[in-house]
Coordinates of C-alpha atoms and ligand atoms in Angstrom, one line a residue:
M1 CA 129.5 109.7 205.4
S2 CA 129.3 105.9 205.2
D3 CA 128.3 104.3 201.9
K4 CA 125.4 102.5 203.5
F5 CA 123.8 105.5 205.2
L6 CA 124.0 109.2 204.7
S7 CA 124.7 109.7 208.5
K8 CA 126.5 107.3 210.8
I9 CA 123.9 107.6 213.5
E10 CA 121.4 105.8 211.3
G11 CA 123.2 102.5 212.0
A12 CA 124.5 103.3 215.5
S13 CA 123.9 100.9 218.4
R14 CA 120.8 101.7 220.6
E15 CA 123.2 102.6 223.4
E16 CA 124.9 105.2 221.3
I17 CA 121.6 106.6 220.1
R18 CA 120.3 106.8 223.7
E19 CA 123.5 108.6 224.9
E20 CA 123.2 111.1 222.1
Q21 CA 119.6 111.7 222.9
S22 CA 120.2 112.1 226.6
R23 CA 123.0 114.6 226.0
R24 CA 120.8 116.6 223.5
L25 CA 117.8 116.5 225.8
R26 CA 119.8 118.0 228.7
E27 CA 121.0 120.9 226.4
T28 CA 117.5 121.4 225.0
V29 CA 115.8 121.6 228.4
K30 CA 118.4 124.1 229.6
R31 CA 117.9 126.2 226.4
C32 CA 114.1 126.1 226.9
Y33 CA 114.2 127.1 230.5
E34 CA 116.7 129.9 230.0
N35 CA 115.3 131.4 226.8
I36 CA 111.5 130.7 226.6
P37 CA 109.4 132.4 229.3
F38 CA 106.5 130.0 228.4
Y39 CA 108.6 127.0 229.4
Q40 CA 110.2 128.6 232.4
K41 CA 106.7 129.4 233.8
K42 CA 105.5 125.8 233.1
F43 CA 108.6 124.3 234.8
D44 CA 108.2 126.6 237.8
E45 CA 104.5 125.7 238.1
I46 CA 105.3 122.0 238.5
G47 CA 108.5 122.6 240.5
L48 CA 110.8 121.1 237.8
K49 CA 114.4 122.2 237.5
P50 CA 116.5 121.7 234.3
E51 CA 118.9 119.6 236.4
D52 CA 116.1 117.1 237.1
I53 CA 116.4 116.0 233.5
Q54 CA 119.5 113.8 233.1
T55 CA 118.7 111.0 230.7
I56 CA 116.2 110.5 228.0
D57 CA 114.0 108.4 230.4
D58 CA 113.4 111.6 232.3
I59 CA 111.5 113.0 229.4
T60 CA 108.1 112.0 230.9
K61 CA 108.7 114.6 233.6
L62 CA 108.4 117.4 231.0
P63 CA 105.2 119.2 230.3
F64 CA 103.4 118.8 226.9
T65 CA 103.2 121.4 224.2
T66 CA 100.2 121.8 221.9
K67 CA 99.3 123.6 218.7
Q68 CA 97.2 126.0 220.9
D69 CA 100.3 127.0 222.8
L70 CA 101.9 128.0 219.5
R71 CA 98.8 130.0 218.5
D72 CA 98.7 131.7 221.9
N73 CA 102.3 132.7 221.5
Y74 CA 101.9 133.9 217.9
P75 CA 104.0 134.7 216.1
F76 CA 107.5 134.3 217.7
G77 CA 106.7 133.8 221.4
L78 CA 108.1 130.3 221.7
F79 CA 111.3 131.0 219.9
A80 CA 114.5 130.5 221.9
V81 CA 116.6 132.8 219.7
T82 CA 116.5 136.5 218.8
N83 CA 115.3 137.4 215.3
D84 CA 118.9 138.0 214.1
E85 CA 119.6 134.3 214.5
L86 CA 116.7 133.2 212.3
V87 CA 117.4 132.4 208.7
R88 CA 113.9 131.1 207.7
I89 CA 110.3 131.2 208.7
H90 CA 107.6 128.8 207.7
A91 CA 103.9 128.6 208.7
S92 CA 101.3 125.9 208.7
S93 CA 98.7 126.0 206.1
G94 CA 95.1 126.9 206.2
T95 CA 94.6 128.2 209.7
T96 CA 92.6 131.3 210.6
G97 CA 94.3 134.7 211.2
K98 CA 96.7 133.2 213.7
Q99 CA 98.8 130.6 211.8
T100 CA 101.3 128.3 213.5
V101 CA 104.6 130.0 212.8
V102 CA 107.9 128.1 212.9
G103 CA 111.5 129.5 212.7
Y104 CA 114.9 128.0 211.9
T105 CA 118.5 129.0 212.6
K106 CA 121.2 128.2 210.1
G107 CA 122.0 125.1 212.1
D108 CA 118.3 124.1 212.2
I109 CA 118.1 124.3 208.4
D110 CA 121.3 122.2 208.0
R111 CA 120.0 119.5 210.3
W112 CA 116.6 119.4 208.7
A113 CA 118.3 119.2 205.2
E114 CA 120.3 116.3 206.6
C115 CA 117.1 114.5 207.6
A116 CA 115.4 115.0 204.2
G117 CA 118.8 114.0 202.6
R118 CA 118.9 110.8 204.7
A119 CA 115.5 110.0 203.4
L120 CA 116.4 110.5 199.8
Y121 CA 119.6 108.5 200.3
S122 CA 117.7 105.7 201.9
I123 CA 115.6 105.1 198.8
G124 CA 118.7 104.9 196.6
T125 CA 119.1 108.5 195.5
R126 CA 122.7 109.3 194.8
K127 CA 124.8 112.1 193.4
G128 CA 123.9 112.6 189.8
D129 CA 120.3 111.8 190.3
K130 CA 117.7 114.5 189.7
V131 CA 114.9 115.2 192.2
H132 CA 111.8 116.8 190.8
V133 CA 110.1 118.6 193.7
S134 CA 106.4 119.1 193.2
Y135 CA 105.5 120.0 196.7
G136 CA 104.5 123.7 197.1
Y137 CA 107.3 126.2 197.7
G138 CA 106.3 128.8 200.1
L139 CA 105.3 128.9 203.7
F140 CA 104.5 125.2 203.4
T141 CA 107.6 123.2 204.3
G142 CA 107.2 120.5 201.6
G143 CA 108.9 122.2 198.7
L144 CA 111.9 123.9 200.3
G145 CA 112.3 120.9 202.7
M146 CA 112.8 118.3 200.0
H147 CA 114.8 120.8 197.9
Y148 CA 117.4 121.4 200.6
G149 CA 117.4 117.6 201.3
A150 CA 118.3 116.8 197.7
E151 CA 121.0 119.5 197.6
Y152 CA 122.4 118.4 201.0
M153 CA 123.0 114.8 199.8
G154 CA 124.4 115.9 196.5
A155 CA 121.6 115.2 194.1
T156 CA 120.1 117.8 191.7
A157 CA 117.0 119.6 192.9
I158 CA 114.4 120.6 190.3
P159 CA 112.1 123.2 192.0
A160 CA 109.0 122.6 189.9
S161 CA 106.6 123.4 192.8
T162 CA 102.9 122.7 192.3
G163 CA 100.4 123.3 189.5
N164 CA 100.3 123.2 185.7
T165 CA 100.5 119.4 185.4
K166 CA 101.1 119.3 181.7
R167 CA 104.2 121.5 182.1
Q168 CA 105.3 119.3 185.0
I169 CA 105.1 116.3 182.7
S170 CA 107.1 118.0 180.0
L171 CA 109.8 118.9 182.6
L172 CA 109.8 115.3 183.8
Q173 CA 110.4 114.2 180.2
D174 CA 113.0 116.8 179.2
F175 CA 115.0 116.9 182.4
E176 CA 114.8 113.2 183.0
A177 CA 114.2 113.3 186.7
D178 CA 114.8 110.1 188.7
I179 CA 112.8 110.9 191.8
I180 CA 109.6 112.9 192.2
C181 CA 108.4 114.4 195.5
C182 CA 104.8 115.3 195.8
T183 CA 101.6 114.4 197.6
P184 CA 100.2 111.0 196.8
S185 CA 97.0 112.5 195.4
Y186 CA 99.0 114.7 193.1
A187 CA 101.0 111.7 191.9
L188 CA 97.7 110.2 190.7
V189 CA 96.8 113.4 189.0
I190 CA 100.1 113.4 187.1
A191 CA 99.5 109.7 186.2
E192 CA 96.0 110.5 184.9
T193 CA 97.2 113.6 182.9
M194 CA 100.0 111.5 181.3
K195 CA 97.4 109.0 180.2
E196 CA 95.3 111.8 178.7
M197 CA 98.4 113.2 176.9
G198 CA 99.0 109.7 175.5
I199 CA 102.4 109.4 177.3
D200 CA 103.4 106.0 178.5
P201 CA 105.0 106.5 182.0
K202 CA 107.4 103.6 181.3
T203 CA 109.1 105.8 178.7
L204 CA 110.3 108.2 181.5
P205 CA 113.4 107.5 183.6
L206 CA 111.4 108.3 186.8
R207 CA 111.9 105.5 189.2
A208 CA 110.6 106.5 192.6
G209 CA 108.3 108.9 194.4
Y210 CA 108.6 110.3 197.9
L211 CA 105.0 110.9 198.8
G212 CA 103.6 112.4 202.0
A213 CA 102.0 115.4 203.7
E214 CA 98.6 113.6 203.8
P215 CA 97.3 110.2 204.8
W216 CA 97.3 107.5 202.0
S217 CA 96.7 103.8 202.0
E218 CA 98.4 100.7 200.7
N219 CA 95.8 100.5 197.9
M220 CA 96.7 104.0 196.8
R221 CA 100.4 103.0 196.8
K222 CA 99.6 100.1 194.4
E223 CA 97.6 102.4 192.2
I224 CA 100.4 105.0 192.0
E225 CA 103.0 102.3 191.4
K226 CA 101.0 100.9 188.5
T227 CA 99.8 104.1 186.8
L228 CA 103.1 106.0 187.2
A229 CA 105.4 103.0 186.8
I230 CA 107.5 104.0 189.8
K231 CA 108.2 102.7 193.3
A232 CA 106.2 104.8 195.8
Y233 CA 107.7 105.6 199.2
D234 CA 106.1 107.3 202.2
I235 CA 107.6 110.4 203.9
Y236 CA 106.3 112.1 207.0
G237 CA 106.8 115.4 208.8
L238 CA 105.2 118.4 210.3
S239 CA 106.2 122.0 210.3
E240 CA 106.1 122.4 214.0
I241 CA 108.9 119.8 214.3
A242 CA 110.8 120.6 211.0
G243 CA 109.0 119.6 207.8
P244 CA 109.4 116.5 205.5
G245 CA 112.0 114.1 206.7
V246 CA 111.1 113.8 210.3
A247 CA 110.4 110.2 209.4
Y248 CA 111.0 108.3 206.1
E249 CA 110.4 105.0 204.5
C250 CA 113.6 103.3 203.3
E251 CA 114.0 100.7 200.5
A252 CA 113.0 97.9 202.9
Q253 CA 109.6 99.6 203.5
E254 CA 109.1 98.2 206.9
G255 CA 107.8 101.4 208.5
M256 CA 109.2 105.0 208.6
H257 CA 112.5 105.6 210.3
I258 CA 112.3 108.6 212.6
C259 CA 115.3 110.9 212.8
E260 CA 115.2 110.2 216.5
D261 CA 118.6 111.8 217.2
Y262 CA 116.9 115.1 216.4
F263 CA 113.2 114.4 217.1
Y264 CA 112.6 112.1 220.1
P265 CA 109.3 110.2 219.7
E266 CA 106.8 108.9 222.3
I267 CA 103.4 107.4 221.9
I268 CA 100.8 108.3 224.5
D269 CA 97.2 107.5 225.2
P270 CA 95.5 110.8 224.1
D271 CA 93.0 110.6 227.0
T272 CA 95.2 109.6 229.9
L273 CA 98.5 111.2 228.4
E274 CA 100.3 108.1 229.7
P275 CA 102.9 106.3 227.5
V276 CA 101.6 103.2 225.8
K277 CA 103.6 99.9 225.3
E278 CA 105.8 99.5 222.3
G279 CA 103.8 98.5 219.2
E280 CA 100.6 99.9 220.5
Y281 CA 98.8 102.7 218.7
G282 CA 98.4 106.1 220.4
E283 CA 99.2 109.8 219.8
L284 CA 102.6 110.6 218.5
V285 CA 104.6 113.1 220.6
F286 CA 107.9 114.7 219.6
T287 CA 110.6 116.5 221.5
C288 CA 113.0 118.5 219.3
I289 CA 116.3 117.6 220.8
G290 CA 118.4 119.2 218.0
K291 CA 116.7 122.5 217.4
E292 CA 117.9 126.0 218.3
A293 CA 115.1 128.3 217.2
L294 CA 112.0 126.4 218.2
P295 CA 112.9 123.5 220.5
L296 CA 109.4 122.2 221.3
L297 CA 109.1 119.8 224.3
R298 CA 106.7 116.9 224.0
Y299 CA 104.7 118.4 221.2
R300 CA 101.4 116.6 220.7
T301 CA 101.1 115.9 216.9
R302 CA 97.6 114.5 217.2
D303 CA 98.7 111.9 214.6
I304 CA 97.9 108.3 215.6
S305 CA 100.7 105.9 215.1
A306 CA 102.8 103.1 216.7
L307 CA 106.6 102.7 217.1
S308 CA 108.8 99.7 216.5
Y309 CA 112.4 99.3 217.7
E310 CA 112.9 96.1 215.8
Q311 CA 116.0 96.5 213.6
C312 CA 115.1 97.1 210.0
S313 CA 116.4 94.7 207.3
C314 CA 118.1 97.8 205.7
G315 CA 120.4 97.8 208.7
R316 CA 119.2 101.1 210.1
T317 CA 118.7 101.0 213.9
L318 CA 116.6 104.2 214.0
V319 CA 113.1 103.5 215.5
K320 CA 110.3 103.1 213.0
M321 CA 106.7 104.6 213.0
T322 CA 103.7 103.1 211.2
K323 CA 101.8 105.1 208.6
P324 CA 99.7 107.5 210.7
K325 CA 96.2 106.0 210.7
G326 CA 94.2 109.0 211.8
R327 CA 94.2 111.9 214.1
S328 CA 93.1 112.5 217.6
D329 CA 91.5 115.8 216.7
D330 CA 89.1 116.9 214.0
M331 CA 91.7 118.3 211.6
L332 CA 91.1 117.5 207.9
I333 CA 93.8 117.5 205.3
I334 CA 92.3 118.7 202.0
R335 CA 94.6 118.9 199.0
G336 CA 97.4 119.1 201.5
V337 CA 95.9 122.0 203.4
N338 CA 95.0 121.6 207.1
V339 CA 91.4 122.6 207.7
F340 CA 89.6 122.6 211.0
P341 CA 85.8 122.5 211.0
S342 CA 85.9 125.3 213.6
Q343 CA 87.4 127.6 210.9
V344 CA 84.5 126.9 208.6
E345 CA 82.1 127.6 211.4
H346 CA 83.9 130.9 212.1
V347 CA 83.4 132.0 208.5
I348 CA 79.7 131.1 208.4
L349 CA 78.9 132.8 211.6
S350 CA 80.9 135.9 210.8
L351 CA 78.6 136.3 207.8
G352 CA 75.5 136.2 209.9
M353 CA 74.4 132.7 208.8
E354 CA 72.9 130.1 211.1
P355 CA 75.3 127.7 212.9
N356 CA 73.9 124.7 211.1
Y357 CA 76.3 123.4 208.5
Q358 CA 77.9 120.2 207.2
I359 CA 81.2 119.8 205.5
I360 CA 81.3 117.1 202.8
V361 CA 84.7 116.0 201.7
D362 CA 85.1 113.7 198.7
R363 CA 87.8 112.7 196.2
V364 CA 86.9 113.2 192.6
N365 CA 89.4 112.3 189.9
N366 CA 92.0 111.8 192.6
L367 CA 91.6 115.4 193.9
D368 CA 90.0 116.2 197.2
T369 CA 86.8 118.3 197.0
M370 CA 85.0 120.1 199.8
T371 CA 81.4 121.2 199.8
V372 CA 80.0 123.2 202.7
C373 CA 76.2 122.9 203.1
V374 CA 74.9 125.9 205.1
E375 CA 71.4 126.0 206.4
M376 CA 69.3 129.1 205.6
S377 CA 67.2 130.8 208.2
D378 CA 63.5 131.3 207.3
E379 CA 64.4 134.9 206.5
V380 CA 67.2 134.1 204.1
F381 CA 65.1 131.4 202.5
S382 CA 62.6 134.0 201.3
D383 CA 65.3 135.9 199.5
S384 CA 65.3 136.1 195.7
V385 CA 67.3 133.4 193.8
K386 CA 69.7 136.2 192.7
K387 CA 70.3 137.2 196.3
L388 CA 70.8 133.6 197.4
E389 CA 73.5 133.2 194.7
T390 CA 75.3 136.3 195.9
T391 CA 75.2 134.9 199.5
E392 CA 76.7 131.6 198.3
R393 CA 79.4 133.4 196.4
N394 CA 80.2 135.6 199.5
I395 CA 80.5 132.6 201.7
A396 CA 82.7 130.8 199.2
T397 CA 85.0 133.9 198.8
A398 CA 85.4 134.2 202.6
M399 CA 86.0 130.5 202.9
Q400 CA 88.8 130.6 200.3
S401 CA 90.5 133.5 201.9
T402 CA 90.3 132.0 205.4
L403 CA 91.1 128.4 204.6
G404 CA 93.4 128.9 201.7
I405 CA 91.5 126.4 199.5
A406 CA 88.4 126.6 197.4
A407 CA 85.2 125.2 198.7
K408 CA 81.8 124.8 197.0
V409 CA 79.1 126.4 199.1
K410 CA 75.5 125.1 198.9
L411 CA 72.6 126.9 200.8
V412 CA 70.1 124.3 202.0
A413 CA 66.5 124.7 203.2
P414 CA 65.9 125.6 206.8
R415 CA 65.9 122.6 209.2
S416 CA 67.1 120.2 206.5
L417 CA 70.4 119.2 208.0
P418 CA 70.3 116.2 210.5
R419 CA 70.0 117.1 214.2
T420 CA 71.5 114.9 216.9
E421 CA 71.2 114.8 220.6
G422 CA 74.9 114.4 221.1
K423 CA 77.8 115.7 219.0
A424 CA 76.7 117.1 215.6
Q425 CA 78.3 115.3 212.7
R426 CA 79.8 118.3 211.1
V427 CA 82.0 116.4 208.7
I428 CA 81.2 113.6 206.2
D429 CA 84.4 112.3 204.7
K430 CA 83.6 110.2 201.7
R431 CA 87.2 109.7 200.6
V432 CA 88.3 106.2 200.3
I433 CA 92.1 106.3 200.7
Ligands
DLL501 O1 102.8 118.2 205.6 C1 105.2 118.3 206.0 C2 105.4 117.4 204.8 C3 105.7 117.9 203.6 C4 105.5 116.0 205.1 C5 105.9 117.0 202.5 C6 105.8 115.1 204.0 C7 106.0 115.6 202.8 P1 102.2 120.2 207.8 O2 101.6 121.0 206.7 O3 102.6 120.9 209.0 O4 103.6 119.5 207.3 O5 101.2 119.0 208.1 C8 101.6 118.0 209.0 O6 100.3 116.3 207.8 O7 100.7 116.1 211.4 C9 100.1 114.7 209.5 O8 98.8 114.8 210.0 C10 100.1 114.9 208.0 N1 101.1 114.1 207.3 C11 102.3 114.5 206.9 N2 103.0 113.5 206.3 C12 102.1 112.4 206.3 C13 102.2 111.1 205.9 C14 103.7 118.6 206.3 N3 103.3 110.6 205.2 C15 100.5 116.9 209.1 N4 101.1 110.3 206.1 C16 100.9 115.8 210.0 C17 100.0 110.8 206.7 C18 100.9 112.8 207.0 N5 99.9 112.0 207.2

C-alpha cells in the first residue's frame, strides 16, 4: 500500500493499466468461453475464438450482455463457477418474480472490498475513522459493499443499515462517526430530522458523506453540505458489476474514478452500439475483467455518462466518469429501488384492471413518492365506494409485494387519463434533483 493511494494501480501509468487490462481480458474471455454456455454459444454464432482477443482494444469484437440476458438465465445460468465456490449472493431490487441475481467468490468479495476501500481512502478516510453505513443491508449491495470496503481499508464499520432516523442520529452522536454512507435523499432526511430534534449538525464530528445509488444533482450536493455540515461525495456502482465502488469521487471531485483494472468501461451510442469519442455522452458499458463468479462481457448499464482520461489533480490516473445524467431505458429509481413501468402494468393487468394508468413520481420532504393512477372501466366505476376502496387497497398491496416499495393507488374515472397517438406517457416524474 502506498500512502497516497490504497492500491498502487490507482497511480500507475496508462501503459501499465492497459497491460493489466489486456492480460485480465484474455483470462476473462477464456473463462467465459469455457465455463458459461451462454457465452460459448454467442461466440460460436459470430465465429469468435477466445484467441481472437489479445489486447484490450479487441474488446469491441465481443458481444454485449443485457439485463434481459441475466433474467433469461435466472438465477445462476451466467455463473462461471460451481455453487461451492460462491461465498455470497446479492440481487437487484424491485424486479418482478425474476430478479437479477449476482454471485461472488471469495476473491470477488476481496476485490470488490478493495474497490470500496479505495473509494473511502480517496476521500481521506484512514485507520481509526468510523464509517456509519446507512445503506440497506440485505440483497441490495449498498450496505455490505461499503461495510466490507471500510473494514478492508482498516476503518471501523458501523452497520446501522436503513430506517429509524432518530436512532441513526443518536448513533452518529454517541459513536462519533466520521463518514456516513447513504443515499443522497436519505442524507437530506437525516439533516431534516436533526433540525426537528434541535441538533446542530456542526456539533457532530461527521465530516463527509459517500452518497450514491441514485441520481442527484449539484444543487442537492450543496443542500446536503449546508444542512448536514459535511462534504458530500458521489459514489457509483451497480450490482451486476459488483456494487458500490465501481466508480468513486476523490477529494479533487473532478469526476468519478472507475476501478478500470477490474471493470473496463466503454461508452457507446445506445442506438448504433458503436463507441463514441472520448468526452462524449453515451451508454456506459462494463466488462468485468477481474471477476470469477459472474464475469459479464460488455454489460449495458443503460446509464448515460461520459469518460475522461485526463489525469486528475489528486494524482490518480484511473479514468473518470461523469455523474450519470439519465438512463437509456425507462427504469425509475424510487427511494433507491429500481422500478420499471412494465412491472406496474403487470400488476394492474393481473388484477383485471384496464391497461390505462399513469405513474406520478414526486419528492416530498426529500423522500420519493409514487402514485399510480389507474383508470376504471365503466363497470368498475359503477361499484360502491366501499368496493372501490377495497380495489385500491388490493392494487396497492400487490404493488408493494411486486415492487418492494409502497405506492399510493388512485382509481380515476373512465377515459380520464390523456391519450396519445404515439407512445403513451406512462410516467410523470416531477422530482427536481
Ligand atoms: O445502487 C449500488 C450502489 C450502492 C451504488 C450504494 C452506490 C452506493 P443497483 O441497485 O444495482 O446498485 O442499482 C444500480 O443505480 O445503474 C444507476 O442507474 C444507479 N446509480 C448507482 N449509483 C449512482 C450514482 C446500486 N452515484 C443503478 N449516481 C445504476 C446516479 C446511480 N445513479
